[in-house]
Amino acid sequence: MNVSHASVHPVEDLPTTDGGLGIGGGNNNNNEFVSAVMGLCIMATTSDFPSVTAFCYLVAATGLQSVWSISQAIIDIYALLVRRSLQNYHVVCLFAIGDGITSTLTFAAACASAGITVLIDNDLNSCAHNHCLQFETATAMAFISWFTTLPSFLLNFWSLASR
Amino acid sequence: MNVSHASVHPVEDLPTTDGGLGIGGGNNNNNEFVSAVMGLCIMATTSDFPSVTAFCYLVAATGLQSVWSISQAIIDIYALLVRRSLQNYHVVCLFAIGDGITSTLTFAAACASAGITVLIDNDLNSCAHNHCLQFETATAMAFISWFTTLPSFLLNFWSLASR
């Protein structure tokens, strides 16, 4: 998880999963990034997504989530390469705020898209004229992306409070 | 704010805004309750809300938010009457979890409803056949309810972590 991101003061040993970046943070970033990019690509491949504001917002939010996740991954890799810890207060604060904002935006976009896909599929039964499968898959991917970012935010926030 | 809810060990003085229930918590609960109930009532008065799943979900979520807020208010009043502090770990934990769940559900419902109201109003321009004003007002009330619960959740969570 990202609680343990850090990149300011040099450390003696290579960072581990307990004290630094480690496998947990990396895998979590990968999951965030992969699900956000998949959601973005699936939605963007449908021809009619620009006609619905909520779907455009989903594309924008998952795009932002992807950029944030890849930025975190780059910082992780840099910290590993230069053998520095990311346990600094300001870095953890930055990660907590970033995770909080991106996860909230992604969750909002996923909920808005879910509302519309349920309207099209269940309430109006007009899936024959729409790309329901793509809309639903992109929405599910956005939810997965939010779900993988949420623990990172909560643990970073907990880490800040417990200092 | 609800960080300072508590109801287990007796205290010497009447609880204040710093150490117990106090004015902040009471006002915040009032705001949560009033906005949730207004959202619920406005949506429920439209004749066609049951035809859209997201609007039904909004009614359910704001209903749950109202029940949670009124429960908190009752506990606050009880603690004030018996002059007990709500600073107990388990009570703060309960308030944090309750606030977290209800605010997430309300936010999800508000976003889903917002997606649909924007679809009806901006994308389809069919407000002439729908109760756009009521839908939008109910959605705005749900957002206000979420916005008043969020600081309460964050402060309770911070309070738990910093013990």
PDB file of C-alpha atoms in Angstrom, chain A residues 51-54 89 104 107-108 111-112 115-116 118-119 122-123 146 153-154 157-158 160-162, chain B residues 51-54 89 104 107-108 111-112 115-116 118-119 122-123 146 153-154 157-158 160-162:
ATOM      1  CA  SER A  51     -23.236  12.057 -26.484  1.00  0.00           C
ATOM      2  CA  VAL A  52     -23.549  11.294 -22.739  1.00  0.00           C
ATOM      3  CA  THR A  53     -21.887  13.739 -20.325  1.00  0.00           C
ATOM      4  CA  ALA A  54     -21.405  11.108 -17.608  1.00  0.00           C
ATOM      5  CA  TYR A  89       5.601  13.478   6.094  1.00  0.00           C
ATOM      6  CA  THR A 104     -13.361  10.425  -5.223  1.00  0.00           C
ATOM      7  CA  PHE A 107     -15.976   6.866  -7.780  1.00  0.00           C
ATOM      8  CA  ALA A 108     -18.259   9.763  -8.780  1.00  0.00           C
ATOM      9  CA  CYS A 111     -21.571   5.951 -10.006  1.00  0.00           C
ATOM     10  CA  ALA A 112     -22.852   8.385 -12.648  1.00  0.00           C
ATOM     11  CA  GLY A 115     -26.827   5.125 -13.016  1.00  0.00           C
ATOM     12  CA  ILE A 116     -27.048   5.576 -16.774  1.00  0.00           C
ATOM     13  CA  VAL A 118     -28.852   0.723 -15.298  1.00  0.00           C
ATOM     14  CA  LEU A 119     -31.308   3.230 -16.822  1.00  0.00           C
ATOM     15  CA  ASN A 122     -32.994  -2.260 -16.797  1.00  0.00           C
ATOM     16  CA  ASP A 123     -35.361   0.709 -16.863  1.00  0.00           C
ATOM     17  CA  TRP A 146     -11.582   3.191  -7.083  1.00  0.00           C
ATOM     18  CA  PHE A 153      -5.899   6.608   0.740  1.00  0.00           C
ATOM     19  CA  LEU A 154      -7.170   5.276   4.085  1.00  0.00           C
ATOM     20  CA  PHE A 157      -4.438   9.095   6.018  1.00  0.00           C
ATOM     21  CA  TRP A 158      -4.103   6.770   9.048  1.00  0.00           C
ATOM     22  CA  LEU A 160      -0.480  10.831   8.781  1.00  0.00           C
ATOM     23  CA  ALA A 161      -2.775  10.923  11.818  1.00  0.00           C
ATOM     24  CA  SER A 162      -0.744   8.436  13.838  1.00  0.00           C
TER      25      SER A 162
ATOM     26  CA  SER B  51     -39.407   4.345 -12.915  1.00  0.00           C
ATOM     27  CA  VAL B  52     -35.688   5.185 -12.559  1.00  0.00           C
ATOM     28  CA  THR B  53     -33.589   2.853 -10.400  1.00  0.00           C
ATOM     29  CA  ALA B  54     -31.060   5.574  -9.492  1.00  0.00           C
ATOM     30  CA  TYR B  89     -12.806   4.400  21.522  1.00  0.00           C
ATOM     31  CA  THR B 104     -20.421   6.751   0.700  1.00  0.00           C
ATOM     32  CA  PHE B 107     -22.527  10.186  -2.442  1.00  0.00           C
ATOM     33  CA  ALA B 108     -23.000   7.213  -4.791  1.00  0.00           C
ATOM     34  CA  CYS B 111     -23.687  10.913  -8.383  1.00  0.00           C
ATOM     35  CA  ALA B 112     -25.976   8.380 -10.067  1.00  0.00           C
ATOM     36  CA  GLY B 115     -25.643  11.537 -14.127  1.00  0.00           C
ATOM     37  CA  ILE B 116     -29.294  10.963 -15.031  1.00  0.00           C
ATOM     38  CA  VAL B 118     -27.630  15.824 -16.660  1.00  0.00           C
ATOM     39  CA  LEU B 119     -28.600  13.233 -19.275  1.00  0.00           C
ATOM     40  CA  ASN B 122     -28.391  18.685 -21.084  1.00  0.00           C
ATOM     41  CA  ASP B 123     -27.940  15.641 -23.341  1.00  0.00           C
ATOM     42  CA  TRP B 146     -22.729  13.975   1.907  1.00  0.00           C
ATOM     43  CA  PHE B 153     -16.052  10.882   9.044  1.00  0.00           C
ATOM     44  CA  LEU B 154     -12.551  12.268   8.380  1.00  0.00           C
ATOM     45  CA  PHE B 157     -11.077   8.564  11.517  1.00  0.00           C
ATOM     46  CA  TRP B 158      -8.228  10.972  12.362  1.00  0.00           C
ATOM     47  CA  LEU B 160      -9.077   6.997  15.967  1.00  0.00           C
ATOM     48  CA  ALA B 161      -5.674   6.922  14.278  1.00  0.00           C
ATOM     49  CA  SER B 162      -4.100   9.494  16.590  1.00  0.00           C
TER      50      SER B 162
END
